[in-house]
PDB file of C-alpha atoms in Angstrom:
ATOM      1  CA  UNK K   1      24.077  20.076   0.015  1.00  0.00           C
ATOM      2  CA  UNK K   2      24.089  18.408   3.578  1.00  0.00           C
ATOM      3  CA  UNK K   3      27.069  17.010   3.360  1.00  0.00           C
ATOM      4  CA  UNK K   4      30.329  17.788   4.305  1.00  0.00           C
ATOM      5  CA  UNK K   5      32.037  19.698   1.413  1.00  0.00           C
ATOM      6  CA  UNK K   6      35.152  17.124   2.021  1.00  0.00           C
ATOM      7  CA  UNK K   7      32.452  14.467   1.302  1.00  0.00           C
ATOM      8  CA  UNK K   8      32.220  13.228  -2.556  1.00  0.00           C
ATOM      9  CA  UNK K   9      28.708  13.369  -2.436  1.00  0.00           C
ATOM     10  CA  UNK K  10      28.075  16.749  -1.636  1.00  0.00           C
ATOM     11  CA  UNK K  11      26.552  19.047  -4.062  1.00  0.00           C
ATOM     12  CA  UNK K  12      26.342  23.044  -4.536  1.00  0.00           C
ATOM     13  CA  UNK K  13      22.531  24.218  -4.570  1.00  0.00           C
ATOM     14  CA  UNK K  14      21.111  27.771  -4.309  1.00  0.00           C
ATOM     15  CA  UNK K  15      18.154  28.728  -5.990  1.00  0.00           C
ATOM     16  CA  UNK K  16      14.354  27.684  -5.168  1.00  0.00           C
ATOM     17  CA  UNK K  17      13.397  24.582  -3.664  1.00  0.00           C
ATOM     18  CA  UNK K  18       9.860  23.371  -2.523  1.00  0.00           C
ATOM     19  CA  UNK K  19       7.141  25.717  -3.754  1.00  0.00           C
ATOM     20  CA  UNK K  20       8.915  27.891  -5.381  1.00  0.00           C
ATOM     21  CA  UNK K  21      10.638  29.138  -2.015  1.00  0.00           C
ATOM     22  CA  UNK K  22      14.202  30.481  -1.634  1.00  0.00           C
ATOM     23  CA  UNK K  23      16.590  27.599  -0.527  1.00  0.00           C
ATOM     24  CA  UNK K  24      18.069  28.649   2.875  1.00  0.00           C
ATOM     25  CA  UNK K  25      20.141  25.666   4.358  1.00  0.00           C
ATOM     26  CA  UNK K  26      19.416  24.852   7.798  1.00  0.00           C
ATOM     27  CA  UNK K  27      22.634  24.113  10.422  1.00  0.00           C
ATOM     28  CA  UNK K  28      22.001  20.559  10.449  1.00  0.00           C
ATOM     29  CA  UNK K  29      24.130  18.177   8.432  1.00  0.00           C
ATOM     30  CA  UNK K  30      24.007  14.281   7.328  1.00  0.00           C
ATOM     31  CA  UNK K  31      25.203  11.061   9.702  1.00  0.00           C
ATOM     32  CA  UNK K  32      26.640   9.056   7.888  1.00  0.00           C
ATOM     33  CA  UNK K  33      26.487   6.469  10.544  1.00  0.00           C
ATOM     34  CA  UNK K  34      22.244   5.920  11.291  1.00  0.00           C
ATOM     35  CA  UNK K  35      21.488   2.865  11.064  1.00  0.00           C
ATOM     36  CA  UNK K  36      17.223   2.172  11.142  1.00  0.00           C
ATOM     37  CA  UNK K  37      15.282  -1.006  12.032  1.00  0.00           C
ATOM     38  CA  UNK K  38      11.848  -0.912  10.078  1.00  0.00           C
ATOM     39  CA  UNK K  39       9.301  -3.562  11.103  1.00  0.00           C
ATOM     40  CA  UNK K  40       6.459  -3.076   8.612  1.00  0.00           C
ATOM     41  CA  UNK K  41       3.535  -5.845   8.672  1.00  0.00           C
ATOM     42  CA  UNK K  42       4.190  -7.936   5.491  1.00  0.00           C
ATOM     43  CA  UNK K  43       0.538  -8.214   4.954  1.00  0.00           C
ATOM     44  CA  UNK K  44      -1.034  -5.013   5.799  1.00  0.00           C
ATOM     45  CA  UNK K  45      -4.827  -5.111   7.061  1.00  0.00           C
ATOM     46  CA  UNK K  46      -7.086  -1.184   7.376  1.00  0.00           C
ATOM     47  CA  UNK K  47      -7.093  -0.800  11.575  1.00  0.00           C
ATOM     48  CA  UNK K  48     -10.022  -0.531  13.259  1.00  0.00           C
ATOM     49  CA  UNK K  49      -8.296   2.227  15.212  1.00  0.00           C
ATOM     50  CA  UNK K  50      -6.329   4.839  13.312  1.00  0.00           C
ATOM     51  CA  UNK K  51      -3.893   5.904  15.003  1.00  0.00           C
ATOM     52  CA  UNK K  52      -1.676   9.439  14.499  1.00  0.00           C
ATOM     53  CA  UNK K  53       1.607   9.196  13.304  1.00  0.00           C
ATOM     54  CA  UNK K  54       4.386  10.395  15.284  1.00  0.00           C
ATOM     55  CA  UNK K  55       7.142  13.009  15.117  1.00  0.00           C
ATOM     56  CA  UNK K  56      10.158  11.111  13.383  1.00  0.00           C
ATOM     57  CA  UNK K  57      10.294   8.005  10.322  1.00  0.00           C
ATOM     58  CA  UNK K  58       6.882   7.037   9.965  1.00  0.00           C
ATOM     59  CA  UNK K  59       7.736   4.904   6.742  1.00  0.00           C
ATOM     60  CA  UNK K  60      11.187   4.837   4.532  1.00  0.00           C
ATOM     61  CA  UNK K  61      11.474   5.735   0.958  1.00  0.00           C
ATOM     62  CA  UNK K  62      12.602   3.006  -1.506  1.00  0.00           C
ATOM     63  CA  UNK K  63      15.825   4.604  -1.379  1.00  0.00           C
ATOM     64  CA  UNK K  64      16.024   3.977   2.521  1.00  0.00           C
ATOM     65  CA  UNK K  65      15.576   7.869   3.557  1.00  0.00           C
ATOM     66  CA  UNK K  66      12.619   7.901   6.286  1.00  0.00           C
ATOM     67  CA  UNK K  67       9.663   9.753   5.708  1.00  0.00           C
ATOM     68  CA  UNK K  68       8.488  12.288   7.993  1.00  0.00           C
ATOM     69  CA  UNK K  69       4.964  13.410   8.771  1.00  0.00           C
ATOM     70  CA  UNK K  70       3.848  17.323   7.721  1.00  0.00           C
ATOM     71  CA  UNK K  71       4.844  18.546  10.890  1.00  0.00           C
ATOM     72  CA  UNK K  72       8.029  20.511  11.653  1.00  0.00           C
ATOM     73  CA  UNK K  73       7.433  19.674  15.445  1.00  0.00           C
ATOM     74  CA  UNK K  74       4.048  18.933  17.654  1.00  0.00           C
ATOM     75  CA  UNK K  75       1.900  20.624  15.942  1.00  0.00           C
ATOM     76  CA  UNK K  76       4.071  23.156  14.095  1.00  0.00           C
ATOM     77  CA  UNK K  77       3.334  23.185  10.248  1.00  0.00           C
ATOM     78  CA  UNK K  78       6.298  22.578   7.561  1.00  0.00           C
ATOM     79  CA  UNK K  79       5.224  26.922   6.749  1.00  0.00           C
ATOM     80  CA  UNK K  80       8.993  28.195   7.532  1.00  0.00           C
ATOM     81  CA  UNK K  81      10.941  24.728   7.484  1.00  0.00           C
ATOM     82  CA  UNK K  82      10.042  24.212   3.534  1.00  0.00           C
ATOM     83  CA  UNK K  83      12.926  26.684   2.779  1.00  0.00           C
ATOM     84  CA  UNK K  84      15.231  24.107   4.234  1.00  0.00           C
ATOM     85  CA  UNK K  85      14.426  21.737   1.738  1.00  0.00           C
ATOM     86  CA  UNK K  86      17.426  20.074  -0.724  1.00  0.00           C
ATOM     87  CA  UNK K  87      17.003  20.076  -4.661  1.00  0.00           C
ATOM     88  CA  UNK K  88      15.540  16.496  -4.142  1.00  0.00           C
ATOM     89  CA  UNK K  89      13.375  18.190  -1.307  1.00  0.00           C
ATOM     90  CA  UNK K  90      14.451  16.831   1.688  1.00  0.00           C
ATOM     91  CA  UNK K  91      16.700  17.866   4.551  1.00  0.00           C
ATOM     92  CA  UNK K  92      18.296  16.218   7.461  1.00  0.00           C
ATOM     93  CA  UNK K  93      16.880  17.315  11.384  1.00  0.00           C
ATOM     94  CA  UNK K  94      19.147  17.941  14.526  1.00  0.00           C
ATOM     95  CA  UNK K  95      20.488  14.269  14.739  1.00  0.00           C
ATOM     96  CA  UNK K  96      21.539  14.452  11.170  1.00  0.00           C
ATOM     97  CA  UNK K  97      18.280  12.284   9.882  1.00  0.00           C
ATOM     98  CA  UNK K  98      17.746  13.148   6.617  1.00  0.00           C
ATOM     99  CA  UNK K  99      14.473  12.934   5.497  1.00  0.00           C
ATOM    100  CA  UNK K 100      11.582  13.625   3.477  1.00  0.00           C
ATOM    101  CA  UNK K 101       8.114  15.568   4.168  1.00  0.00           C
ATOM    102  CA  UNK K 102       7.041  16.051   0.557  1.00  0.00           C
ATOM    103  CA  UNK K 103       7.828  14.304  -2.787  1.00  0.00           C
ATOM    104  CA  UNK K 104      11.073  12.793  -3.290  1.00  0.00           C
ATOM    105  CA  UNK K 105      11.886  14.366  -6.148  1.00  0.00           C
ATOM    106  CA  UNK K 106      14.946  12.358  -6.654  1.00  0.00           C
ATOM    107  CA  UNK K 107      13.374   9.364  -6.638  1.00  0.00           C
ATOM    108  CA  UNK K 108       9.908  10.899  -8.737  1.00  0.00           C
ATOM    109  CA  UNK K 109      12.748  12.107 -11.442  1.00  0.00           C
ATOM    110  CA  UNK K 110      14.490   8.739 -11.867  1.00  0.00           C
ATOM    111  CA  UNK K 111      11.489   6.341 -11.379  1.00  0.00           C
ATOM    112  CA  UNK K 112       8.397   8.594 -12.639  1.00  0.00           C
ATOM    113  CA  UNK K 113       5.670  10.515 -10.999  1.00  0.00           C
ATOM    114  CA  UNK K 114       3.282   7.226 -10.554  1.00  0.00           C
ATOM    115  CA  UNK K 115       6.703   5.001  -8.985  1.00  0.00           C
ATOM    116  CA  UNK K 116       6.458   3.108  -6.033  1.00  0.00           C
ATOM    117  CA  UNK K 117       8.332   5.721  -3.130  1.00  0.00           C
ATOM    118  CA  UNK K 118       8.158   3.454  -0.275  1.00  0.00           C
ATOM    119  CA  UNK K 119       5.925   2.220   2.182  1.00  0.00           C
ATOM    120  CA  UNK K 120       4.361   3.824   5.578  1.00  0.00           C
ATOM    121  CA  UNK K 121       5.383   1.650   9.145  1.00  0.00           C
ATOM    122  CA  UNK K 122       1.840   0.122   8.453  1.00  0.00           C
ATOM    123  CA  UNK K 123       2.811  -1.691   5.374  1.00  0.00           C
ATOM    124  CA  UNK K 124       0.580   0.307   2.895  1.00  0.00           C
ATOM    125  CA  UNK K 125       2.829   1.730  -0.100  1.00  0.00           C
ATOM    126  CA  UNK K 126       3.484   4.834  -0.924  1.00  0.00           C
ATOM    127  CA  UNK K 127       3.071   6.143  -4.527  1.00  0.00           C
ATOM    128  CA  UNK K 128       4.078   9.245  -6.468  1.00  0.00           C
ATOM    129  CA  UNK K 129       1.270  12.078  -7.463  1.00  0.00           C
ATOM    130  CA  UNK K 130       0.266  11.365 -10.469  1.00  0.00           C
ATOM    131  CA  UNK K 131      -2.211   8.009 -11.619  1.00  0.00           C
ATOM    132  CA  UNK K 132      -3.330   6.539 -15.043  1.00  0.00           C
ATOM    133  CA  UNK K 133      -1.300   9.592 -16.566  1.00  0.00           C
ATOM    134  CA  UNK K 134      -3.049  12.420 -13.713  1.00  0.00           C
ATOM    135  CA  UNK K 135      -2.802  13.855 -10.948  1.00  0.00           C
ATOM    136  CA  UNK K 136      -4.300  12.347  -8.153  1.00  0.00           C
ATOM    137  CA  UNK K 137      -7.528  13.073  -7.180  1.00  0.00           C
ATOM    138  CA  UNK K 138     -10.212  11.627  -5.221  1.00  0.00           C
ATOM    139  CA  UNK K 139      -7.853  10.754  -1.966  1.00  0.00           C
ATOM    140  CA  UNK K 140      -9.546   9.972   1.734  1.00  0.00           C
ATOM    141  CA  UNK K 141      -8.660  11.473   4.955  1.00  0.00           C
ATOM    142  CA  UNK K 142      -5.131   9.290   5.388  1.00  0.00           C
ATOM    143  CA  UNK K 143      -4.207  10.793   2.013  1.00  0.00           C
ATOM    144  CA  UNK K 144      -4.681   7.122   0.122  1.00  0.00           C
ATOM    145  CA  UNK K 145      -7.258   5.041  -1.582  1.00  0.00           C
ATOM    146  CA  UNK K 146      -7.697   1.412  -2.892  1.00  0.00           C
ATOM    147  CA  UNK K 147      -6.862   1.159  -6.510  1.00  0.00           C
ATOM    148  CA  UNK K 148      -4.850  -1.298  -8.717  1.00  0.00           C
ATOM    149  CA  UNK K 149      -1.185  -0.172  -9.034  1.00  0.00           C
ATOM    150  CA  UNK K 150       1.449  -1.317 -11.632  1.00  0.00           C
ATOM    151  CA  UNK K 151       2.889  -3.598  -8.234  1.00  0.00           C
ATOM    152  CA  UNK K 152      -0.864  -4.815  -6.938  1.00  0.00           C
ATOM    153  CA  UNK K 153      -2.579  -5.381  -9.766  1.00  0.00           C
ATOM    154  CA  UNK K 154      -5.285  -6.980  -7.712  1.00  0.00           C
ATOM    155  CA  UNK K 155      -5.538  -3.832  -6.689  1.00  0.00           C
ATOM    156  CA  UNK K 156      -4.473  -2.480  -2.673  1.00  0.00           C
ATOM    157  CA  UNK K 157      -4.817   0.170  -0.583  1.00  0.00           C
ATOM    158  CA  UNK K 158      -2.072   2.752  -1.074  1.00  0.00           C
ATOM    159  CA  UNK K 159      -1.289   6.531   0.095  1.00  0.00           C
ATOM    160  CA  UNK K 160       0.080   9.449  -2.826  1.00  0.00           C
ATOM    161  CA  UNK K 161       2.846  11.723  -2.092  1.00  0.00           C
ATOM    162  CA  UNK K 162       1.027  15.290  -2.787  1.00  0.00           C
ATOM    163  CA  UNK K 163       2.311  18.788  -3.260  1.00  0.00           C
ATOM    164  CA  UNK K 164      -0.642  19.660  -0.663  1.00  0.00           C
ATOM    165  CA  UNK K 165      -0.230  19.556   2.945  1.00  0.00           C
ATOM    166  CA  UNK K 166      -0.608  16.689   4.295  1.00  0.00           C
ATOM    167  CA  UNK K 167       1.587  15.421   1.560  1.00  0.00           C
ATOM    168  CA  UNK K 168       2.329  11.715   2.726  1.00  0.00           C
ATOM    169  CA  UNK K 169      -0.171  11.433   5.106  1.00  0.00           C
ATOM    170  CA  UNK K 170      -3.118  12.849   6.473  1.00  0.00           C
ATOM    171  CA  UNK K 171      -5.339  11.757   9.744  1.00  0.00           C
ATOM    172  CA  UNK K 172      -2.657   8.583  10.522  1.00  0.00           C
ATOM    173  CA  UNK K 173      -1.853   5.512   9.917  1.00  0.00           C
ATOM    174  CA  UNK K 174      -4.334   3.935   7.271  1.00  0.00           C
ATOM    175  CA  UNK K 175      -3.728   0.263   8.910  1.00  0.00           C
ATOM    176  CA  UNK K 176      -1.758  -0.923  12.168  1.00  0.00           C
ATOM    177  CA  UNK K 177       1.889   0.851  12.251  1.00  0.00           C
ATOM    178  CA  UNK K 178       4.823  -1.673  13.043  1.00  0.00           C
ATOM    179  CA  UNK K 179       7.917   0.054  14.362  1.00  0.00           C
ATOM    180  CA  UNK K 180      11.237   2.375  13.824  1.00  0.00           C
ATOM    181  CA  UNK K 181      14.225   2.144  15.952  1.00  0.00           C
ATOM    182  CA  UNK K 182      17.874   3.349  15.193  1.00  0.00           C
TER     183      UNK K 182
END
């Protein structure tokens, strides 16, 4: 839908997007042409300060679209920028970032509800809503717990991509965030 409609991989979409809200597209549309360094720790460790997560990527998506925090801007919740959001429920910003907030629901269609999304800048993976069959329940205050997954079987700390704000991520960064530059 972001793209240009000269561009083969644009799509038509009206309808309802992310909870249940009227799609209205935003004026923003995809680069093509971003290019991101992520520097994620290899072997992530909890911090002994947790820091917040910025405005902008604060992790990417196994598909290589960043993930945003639940903020539209400082402070602002996602309330009226929700209605922006694609069939696969994310959008692009001003710079052309696209991006998701919420579930990738691309990725949660073709890989399953408990899939691997991505991982946060502080190394700790991201996983769909649903575990052992469920929704998640149970989660601590940086939206994640320590569990085996299909990937850790030795089991690792991990956040879950909610339909409930915060979402991705609640009170920051579960370990020490590397860093995003583009």
């Amino acid at each position: 839908m972001y793209y240009a409609t000269t561009n083969a991989k644009y799509e038509t979409f009206s309808g309802t997007t992310f909870g249940g809200t009227t799609f209205n597209k935003n004026p923003n549309t995809i680069n093509t042409t971003l290019a991101f360094t992520f520097k994620i720790p290899l072997n992530p460790v909890a911090a002994t300060t947790h820091a917040a997560t910025p405005l902008g990527a604060i992790g990417v998506s196994i598909n290589g679209v960043p993930f945003f925090n639940q903020y539209a801007g400082p402070n602002q919740p996602l309330t009226n920028e929700v209605t922006s959001f694609d069939q696969y429920w994310g959008h692009p910003q001003a710079t052309g970032v696209y991006h998701y907030h919420v579930e990738p629901t691309y990725l949660t269609a073709t890989k399953g509800k408990e899939a691997l999304l991505g991982f946060l800048l502080d190394g700790f993976p991201v996983y769909g809503p649903n575990e052992n069959g469920a929704a998640v329940t149970g989660l601590d205050v940086y939206h994640g717990h320590t569990s085996a997954t299909a990937d850790y079987p030795n089991g690792i700390y991990h956040y879950h991509i909610t339909n409930m704000d915060p979402y991705i991520n609640g009170n920051g960064f579960y370990g020490t965030a590397g860093t995003v530059s583009n």
